[in-house]
Amino acid sequence: KAQHLHHVLLMAVIIMSVSVALADRFSALSHWLEGGVKKSNPTPYLSNISLTLGTANGRIYSYENANMSLNTKRLLGSGSKWAAATALLSMIDAANASLDDPISKYLSWWSRDERDSRSRA
């Protein structure tokens, strides 16, 4: 599991460091995805990859391999936690939210009942 986590974290770092302005980096990313991942780690977790990067203006990069297309549906599980944390911390950085705010401030359906421990989250 630790090796899988290492590769997932490495993938997250690569994705987050891709520069929109330099198209050369996308060819390096494609090369790494096509060759490096398959050779260094033949696990099904990293041999089944599709990836889309974009900005507010639209898609800037897409990658898919023979095992997984951009339209393949998979159960995501905990894989979205880092993206959700990044979005939340971006909101906090922009002063649109605070770590001290209760979740119910942003999710109207979240418990506000003081007897429910979730209301204090």
Short mmCIF file of N, CA and C in Angstrom, two decimals:
data_model
loop_
_atom_site.label_atom_id
_atom_site.label_comp_id
_atom_site.label_asym_id
_atom_site.label_seq_id
_atom_site.Cartn_x
_atom_site.Cartn_y
_atom_site.Cartn_z
N LYS A 1 0.82 -1.19 0.00
CA LYS A 1 0.00 0.00 0.00
C LYS A 1 0.86 1.25 0.00
N ALA A 2 1.97 1.24 0.73
CA ALA A 2 2.82 2.41 0.80
C ALA A 2 3.38 2.76 -0.57
N GLN A 3 3.74 1.74 -1.35
CA GLN A 3 4.27 1.98 -2.69
C GLN A 3 3.19 2.59 -3.58
N HIS A 4 1.95 2.10 -3.46
CA HIS A 4 0.85 2.65 -4.25
C HIS A 4 0.61 4.10 -3.86
N LEU A 5 0.64 4.39 -2.56
CA LEU A 5 0.43 5.75 -2.08
C LEU A 5 1.54 6.66 -2.61
N HIS A 6 2.77 6.15 -2.60
CA HIS A 6 3.90 6.92 -3.12
C HIS A 6 3.66 7.29 -4.59
N HIS A 7 3.21 6.35 -5.39
CA HIS A 7 2.98 6.62 -6.81
C HIS A 7 1.80 7.56 -7.01
N VAL A 8 0.76 7.43 -6.20
CA VAL A 8 -0.38 8.33 -6.30
C VAL A 8 0.04 9.74 -5.93
N LEU A 9 0.83 9.89 -4.87
CA LEU A 9 1.31 11.21 -4.48
C LEU A 9 2.23 11.79 -5.54
N LEU A 10 3.08 10.96 -6.12
CA LEU A 10 3.95 11.41 -7.20
C LEU A 10 3.12 11.92 -8.37
N MET A 11 2.06 11.18 -8.72
CA MET A 11 1.18 11.60 -9.80
C MET A 11 0.53 12.94 -9.48
N ALA A 12 0.09 13.12 -8.24
CA ALA A 12 -0.55 14.38 -7.84
C ALA A 12 0.43 15.54 -7.96
N VAL A 13 1.68 15.33 -7.55
CA VAL A 13 2.69 16.38 -7.65
C VAL A 13 2.95 16.73 -9.11
N ILE A 14 3.06 15.74 -9.96
CA ILE A 14 3.30 15.99 -11.38
C ILE A 14 2.13 16.77 -11.99
N ILE A 15 0.92 16.34 -11.69
CA ILE A 15 -0.26 17.01 -12.24
C ILE A 15 -0.31 18.46 -11.78
N MET A 16 -0.06 18.70 -10.51
CA MET A 16 -0.18 20.05 -9.98
C MET A 16 0.96 20.95 -10.44
N SER A 17 2.06 20.40 -10.91
CA SER A 17 3.19 21.21 -11.32
C SER A 17 3.26 21.44 -12.83
N VAL A 18 2.29 20.93 -13.57
CA VAL A 18 2.28 21.11 -15.02
C VAL A 18 2.04 22.57 -15.35
N SER A 19 2.85 23.15 -16.18
CA SER A 19 2.72 24.55 -16.57
C SER A 19 1.87 24.68 -17.82
N VAL A 20 0.87 25.55 -17.75
CA VAL A 20 0.00 25.79 -18.89
C VAL A 20 0.77 26.48 -20.02
N ALA A 21 1.70 27.33 -19.67
CA ALA A 21 2.41 28.13 -20.67
C ALA A 21 3.43 27.34 -21.49
N LEU A 22 3.91 26.22 -21.00
CA LEU A 22 4.97 25.48 -21.68
C LEU A 22 4.46 24.15 -22.19
N ALA A 23 4.12 24.09 -23.47
CA ALA A 23 3.57 22.87 -24.07
C ALA A 23 4.56 21.71 -24.03
N ASP A 24 5.86 22.00 -23.96
CA ASP A 24 6.87 20.94 -23.91
C ASP A 24 6.67 20.03 -22.70
N ARG A 25 6.18 20.58 -21.64
CA ARG A 25 5.99 19.79 -20.43
C ARG A 25 4.91 18.74 -20.62
N PHE A 26 3.95 19.02 -21.50
CA PHE A 26 2.91 18.04 -21.73
C PHE A 26 3.47 16.83 -22.47
N SER A 27 4.41 17.04 -23.38
CA SER A 27 5.00 15.89 -24.07
C SER A 27 5.83 15.07 -23.08
N ALA A 28 6.49 15.74 -22.14
CA ALA A 28 7.25 15.02 -21.12
C ALA A 28 6.31 14.23 -20.21
N LEU A 29 5.17 14.82 -19.88
CA LEU A 29 4.18 14.12 -19.06
C LEU A 29 3.64 12.91 -19.80
N SER A 30 3.32 13.08 -21.08
CA SER A 30 2.83 11.94 -21.88
C SER A 30 3.87 10.83 -21.94
N HIS A 31 5.12 11.21 -22.15
CA HIS A 31 6.20 10.22 -22.21
C HIS A 31 6.30 9.47 -20.88
N TRP A 32 6.23 10.19 -19.78
CA TRP A 32 6.31 9.56 -18.47
C TRP A 32 5.13 8.62 -18.25
N LEU A 33 3.94 9.07 -18.60
CA LEU A 33 2.75 8.24 -18.42
C LEU A 33 2.82 6.98 -19.28
N GLU A 34 3.25 7.11 -20.52
CA GLU A 34 3.28 5.96 -21.43
C GLU A 34 4.40 4.98 -21.12
N GLY A 35 5.54 5.47 -20.74
CA GLY A 35 6.68 4.59 -20.54
C GLY A 35 7.04 4.34 -19.10
N GLY A 36 7.28 5.39 -18.38
CA GLY A 36 7.77 5.27 -17.02
C GLY A 36 6.86 4.53 -16.08
N VAL A 37 5.59 4.84 -16.11
CA VAL A 37 4.66 4.21 -15.18
C VAL A 37 4.56 2.72 -15.46
N LYS A 38 4.40 2.34 -16.71
CA LYS A 38 4.23 0.93 -17.06
C LYS A 38 5.47 0.12 -16.73
N LYS A 39 6.65 0.70 -16.95
CA LYS A 39 7.89 -0.04 -16.72
C LYS A 39 8.25 -0.11 -15.24
N SER A 40 8.03 1.00 -14.52
CA SER A 40 8.47 1.02 -13.13
C SER A 40 7.46 0.42 -12.18
N ASN A 41 6.20 0.38 -12.57
CA ASN A 41 5.18 -0.15 -11.67
C ASN A 41 4.05 -0.76 -12.48
N PRO A 42 4.11 -2.05 -12.74
CA PRO A 42 3.09 -2.68 -13.58
C PRO A 42 1.79 -3.03 -12.83
N THR A 43 1.48 -2.30 -11.76
CA THR A 43 0.25 -2.57 -11.02
C THR A 43 -0.95 -2.03 -11.78
N PRO A 44 -2.11 -2.62 -11.56
CA PRO A 44 -3.30 -2.14 -12.26
C PRO A 44 -3.69 -0.72 -11.86
N TYR A 45 -3.22 -0.25 -10.70
CA TYR A 45 -3.58 1.09 -10.27
C TYR A 45 -2.98 2.16 -11.17
N LEU A 46 -1.80 1.93 -11.69
CA LEU A 46 -1.15 2.94 -12.51
C LEU A 46 -1.10 2.59 -13.98
N SER A 47 -1.49 1.39 -14.35
CA SER A 47 -1.54 1.07 -15.78
C SER A 47 -2.90 1.43 -16.36
N ASN A 48 -3.85 1.78 -15.52
CA ASN A 48 -5.17 2.22 -15.97
C ASN A 48 -5.28 3.71 -15.68
N ILE A 49 -4.87 4.52 -16.65
CA ILE A 49 -4.83 5.97 -16.41
C ILE A 49 -5.50 6.72 -17.54
N SER A 50 -6.33 7.66 -17.18
CA SER A 50 -6.77 8.70 -18.10
C SER A 50 -6.69 10.00 -17.32
N LEU A 51 -6.39 11.08 -17.99
CA LEU A 51 -6.11 12.33 -17.31
C LEU A 51 -6.54 13.49 -18.18
N THR A 52 -7.18 14.46 -17.60
CA THR A 52 -7.53 15.70 -18.29
C THR A 52 -7.11 16.85 -17.40
N LEU A 53 -6.41 17.81 -17.97
CA LEU A 53 -6.04 19.03 -17.27
C LEU A 53 -6.71 20.20 -17.97
N GLY A 54 -7.12 21.17 -17.20
CA GLY A 54 -7.79 22.31 -17.81
C GLY A 54 -7.69 23.56 -16.98
N THR A 55 -8.14 24.63 -17.58
CA THR A 55 -8.24 25.92 -16.92
C THR A 55 -9.68 26.38 -17.06
N ALA A 56 -9.96 27.59 -16.61
CA ALA A 56 -11.30 28.15 -16.76
C ALA A 56 -11.66 28.29 -18.24
N ASN A 57 -10.66 28.32 -19.11
CA ASN A 57 -10.90 28.47 -20.55
C ASN A 57 -11.10 27.14 -21.27
N GLY A 58 -10.98 26.03 -20.56
CA GLY A 58 -11.21 24.74 -21.19
C GLY A 58 -10.06 23.77 -21.02
N ARG A 59 -10.15 22.67 -21.75
CA ARG A 59 -9.17 21.59 -21.67
C ARG A 59 -7.86 22.02 -22.31
N ILE A 60 -6.75 21.70 -21.62
CA ILE A 60 -5.43 22.03 -22.17
C ILE A 60 -4.59 20.78 -22.41
N TYR A 61 -4.99 19.65 -21.83
CA TYR A 61 -4.22 18.42 -22.01
C TYR A 61 -5.12 17.23 -21.69
N SER A 62 -5.01 16.19 -22.49
CA SER A 62 -5.72 14.94 -22.22
C SER A 62 -4.80 13.77 -22.50
N TYR A 63 -4.94 12.73 -21.71
CA TYR A 63 -4.18 11.51 -21.91
C TYR A 63 -5.09 10.34 -21.58
N GLU A 64 -5.02 9.30 -22.38
CA GLU A 64 -5.70 8.04 -22.06
C GLU A 64 -4.89 6.91 -22.64
N ASN A 65 -4.96 5.74 -22.00
CA ASN A 65 -4.25 4.59 -22.56
C ASN A 65 -5.25 3.53 -22.96
N ALA A 66 -4.75 2.41 -23.42
CA ALA A 66 -5.63 1.35 -23.95
C ALA A 66 -6.55 0.78 -22.88
N ASN A 67 -6.15 0.87 -21.63
CA ASN A 67 -6.93 0.28 -20.54
C ASN A 67 -8.02 1.20 -20.00
N MET A 68 -7.90 2.51 -20.23
CA MET A 68 -8.87 3.43 -19.66
C MET A 68 -8.99 4.68 -20.52
N SER A 69 -10.21 4.97 -20.95
CA SER A 69 -10.44 6.19 -21.72
C SER A 69 -10.96 7.28 -20.80
N LEU A 70 -11.09 8.48 -21.34
CA LEU A 70 -11.64 9.59 -20.55
C LEU A 70 -13.10 9.34 -20.18
N ASN A 71 -13.77 8.43 -20.88
CA ASN A 71 -15.17 8.13 -20.60
C ASN A 71 -15.37 6.91 -19.71
N THR A 72 -14.28 6.25 -19.32
CA THR A 72 -14.39 5.08 -18.46
C THR A 72 -14.88 5.50 -17.08
N LYS A 73 -15.86 4.80 -16.58
CA LYS A 73 -16.40 5.10 -15.25
C LYS A 73 -15.77 4.16 -14.23
N ARG A 74 -15.28 4.72 -13.14
CA ARG A 74 -14.67 3.96 -12.05
C ARG A 74 -15.17 4.52 -10.72
N LEU A 75 -15.19 3.67 -9.72
CA LEU A 75 -15.46 4.16 -8.37
C LEU A 75 -14.22 4.89 -7.88
N LEU A 76 -14.39 6.08 -7.39
CA LEU A 76 -13.25 6.91 -7.04
C LEU A 76 -12.80 6.72 -5.60
N GLY A 77 -13.72 6.52 -4.69
CA GLY A 77 -13.34 6.34 -3.30
C GLY A 77 -12.63 7.55 -2.73
N SER A 78 -11.51 7.33 -2.10
CA SER A 78 -10.79 8.41 -1.43
C SER A 78 -9.90 9.22 -2.36
N GLY A 79 -9.91 8.93 -3.61
CA GLY A 79 -9.03 9.61 -4.55
C GLY A 79 -9.31 11.08 -4.74
N SER A 80 -10.45 11.56 -4.29
CA SER A 80 -10.78 12.98 -4.49
C SER A 80 -10.43 13.83 -3.28
N LYS A 81 -9.91 13.24 -2.22
CA LYS A 81 -9.62 14.02 -1.02
C LYS A 81 -8.61 15.13 -1.27
N TRP A 82 -7.54 14.84 -1.99
CA TRP A 82 -6.53 15.87 -2.22
C TRP A 82 -7.08 17.01 -3.06
N ALA A 83 -7.95 16.70 -4.03
CA ALA A 83 -8.54 17.76 -4.85
C ALA A 83 -9.50 18.60 -4.02
N ALA A 84 -10.29 17.96 -3.17
CA ALA A 84 -11.21 18.70 -2.30
C ALA A 84 -10.44 19.57 -1.31
N ALA A 85 -9.37 19.06 -0.75
CA ALA A 85 -8.55 19.84 0.19
C ALA A 85 -7.92 21.03 -0.51
N THR A 86 -7.45 20.84 -1.74
CA THR A 86 -6.87 21.94 -2.51
C THR A 86 -7.90 23.02 -2.77
N ALA A 87 -9.11 22.63 -3.17
CA ALA A 87 -10.18 23.60 -3.42
C ALA A 87 -10.55 24.34 -2.15
N LEU A 88 -10.68 23.62 -1.05
CA LEU A 88 -11.04 24.25 0.22
C LEU A 88 -9.97 25.23 0.67
N LEU A 89 -8.71 24.83 0.61
CA LEU A 89 -7.63 25.72 1.02
C LEU A 89 -7.50 26.92 0.09
N SER A 90 -7.85 26.78 -1.17
CA SER A 90 -7.88 27.92 -2.10
C SER A 90 -8.96 28.90 -1.69
N MET A 91 -10.13 28.39 -1.29
CA MET A 91 -11.20 29.26 -0.80
C MET A 91 -10.77 30.00 0.46
N ILE A 92 -10.11 29.30 1.35
CA ILE A 92 -9.64 29.92 2.59
C ILE A 92 -8.61 30.99 2.28
N ASP A 93 -7.70 30.68 1.36
CA ASP A 93 -6.67 31.64 0.96
C ASP A 93 -7.29 32.89 0.36
N ALA A 94 -8.39 32.73 -0.37
CA ALA A 94 -9.08 33.87 -0.99
C ALA A 94 -10.03 34.56 -0.01
N ALA A 95 -10.03 34.12 1.25
CA ALA A 95 -10.86 34.69 2.31
C ALA A 95 -12.35 34.48 2.07
N ASN A 96 -12.71 33.44 1.34
CA ASN A 96 -14.12 33.10 1.14
C ASN A 96 -14.60 32.09 2.16
N ALA A 97 -13.69 31.56 2.96
CA ALA A 97 -14.04 30.56 3.96
C ALA A 97 -12.99 30.61 5.07
N SER A 98 -13.32 29.98 6.17
CA SER A 98 -12.41 29.91 7.31
C SER A 98 -12.40 28.48 7.84
N LEU A 99 -11.25 28.04 8.31
CA LEU A 99 -11.17 26.70 8.91
C LEU A 99 -12.00 26.61 10.19
N ASP A 100 -12.33 27.76 10.77
CA ASP A 100 -13.15 27.79 11.99
C ASP A 100 -14.64 27.76 11.71
N ASP A 101 -15.05 27.94 10.45
CA ASP A 101 -16.47 27.90 10.10
C ASP A 101 -17.01 26.49 10.25
N PRO A 102 -18.25 26.36 10.75
CA PRO A 102 -18.86 25.03 10.78
C PRO A 102 -19.23 24.59 9.36
N ILE A 103 -19.20 23.31 9.10
CA ILE A 103 -19.54 22.79 7.77
C ILE A 103 -20.95 23.21 7.38
N SER A 104 -21.85 23.29 8.37
CA SER A 104 -23.24 23.65 8.08
C SER A 104 -23.38 25.05 7.48
N LYS A 105 -22.37 25.88 7.61
CA LYS A 105 -22.42 27.21 6.98
C LYS A 105 -22.43 27.09 5.46
N TYR A 106 -21.82 26.02 4.93
CA TYR A 106 -21.69 25.84 3.49
C TYR A 106 -22.57 24.72 2.95
N LEU A 107 -22.95 23.78 3.80
CA LEU A 107 -23.81 22.67 3.39
C LEU A 107 -25.08 22.74 4.23
N SER A 108 -26.15 23.25 3.64
CA SER A 108 -27.39 23.48 4.39
C SER A 108 -27.96 22.20 5.00
N TRP A 109 -27.68 21.07 4.41
CA TRP A 109 -28.23 19.81 4.91
C TRP A 109 -27.40 19.20 6.05
N TRP A 110 -26.22 19.79 6.35
CA TRP A 110 -25.36 19.25 7.40
C TRP A 110 -26.00 19.48 8.76
N SER A 111 -25.85 18.53 9.66
CA SER A 111 -26.47 18.59 10.99
C SER A 111 -26.06 19.85 11.76
N ARG A 112 -27.08 20.52 12.33
CA ARG A 112 -26.84 21.66 13.22
C ARG A 112 -27.22 21.30 14.67
N ASP A 113 -27.66 20.08 14.86
CA ASP A 113 -28.09 19.60 16.18
C ASP A 113 -26.87 19.47 17.09
N GLU A 114 -26.83 20.24 18.18
CA GLU A 114 -25.67 20.24 19.08
C GLU A 114 -25.41 18.88 19.73
N ARG A 115 -26.42 18.02 19.79
CA ARG A 115 -26.24 16.67 20.34
C ARG A 115 -25.53 15.75 19.36
N ASP A 116 -25.49 16.16 18.10
CA ASP A 116 -24.84 15.38 17.04
C ASP A 116 -23.40 15.87 16.89
N SER A 117 -22.42 15.01 17.14
CA SER A 117 -21.01 15.42 17.08
C SER A 117 -20.62 15.97 15.72
N ARG A 118 -21.32 15.55 14.67
CA ARG A 118 -21.00 16.07 13.33
C ARG A 118 -21.27 17.56 13.22
N SER A 119 -22.16 18.10 14.06
CA SER A 119 -22.47 19.53 13.98
C SER A 119 -21.28 20.39 14.40
N ARG A 120 -20.33 19.80 15.10
CA ARG A 120 -19.16 20.55 15.55
C ARG A 120 -17.99 20.44 14.58
N ALA A 121 -18.21 19.79 13.48
CA ALA A 121 -17.14 19.64 12.47
C ALA A 121 -17.08 20.87 11.60
#
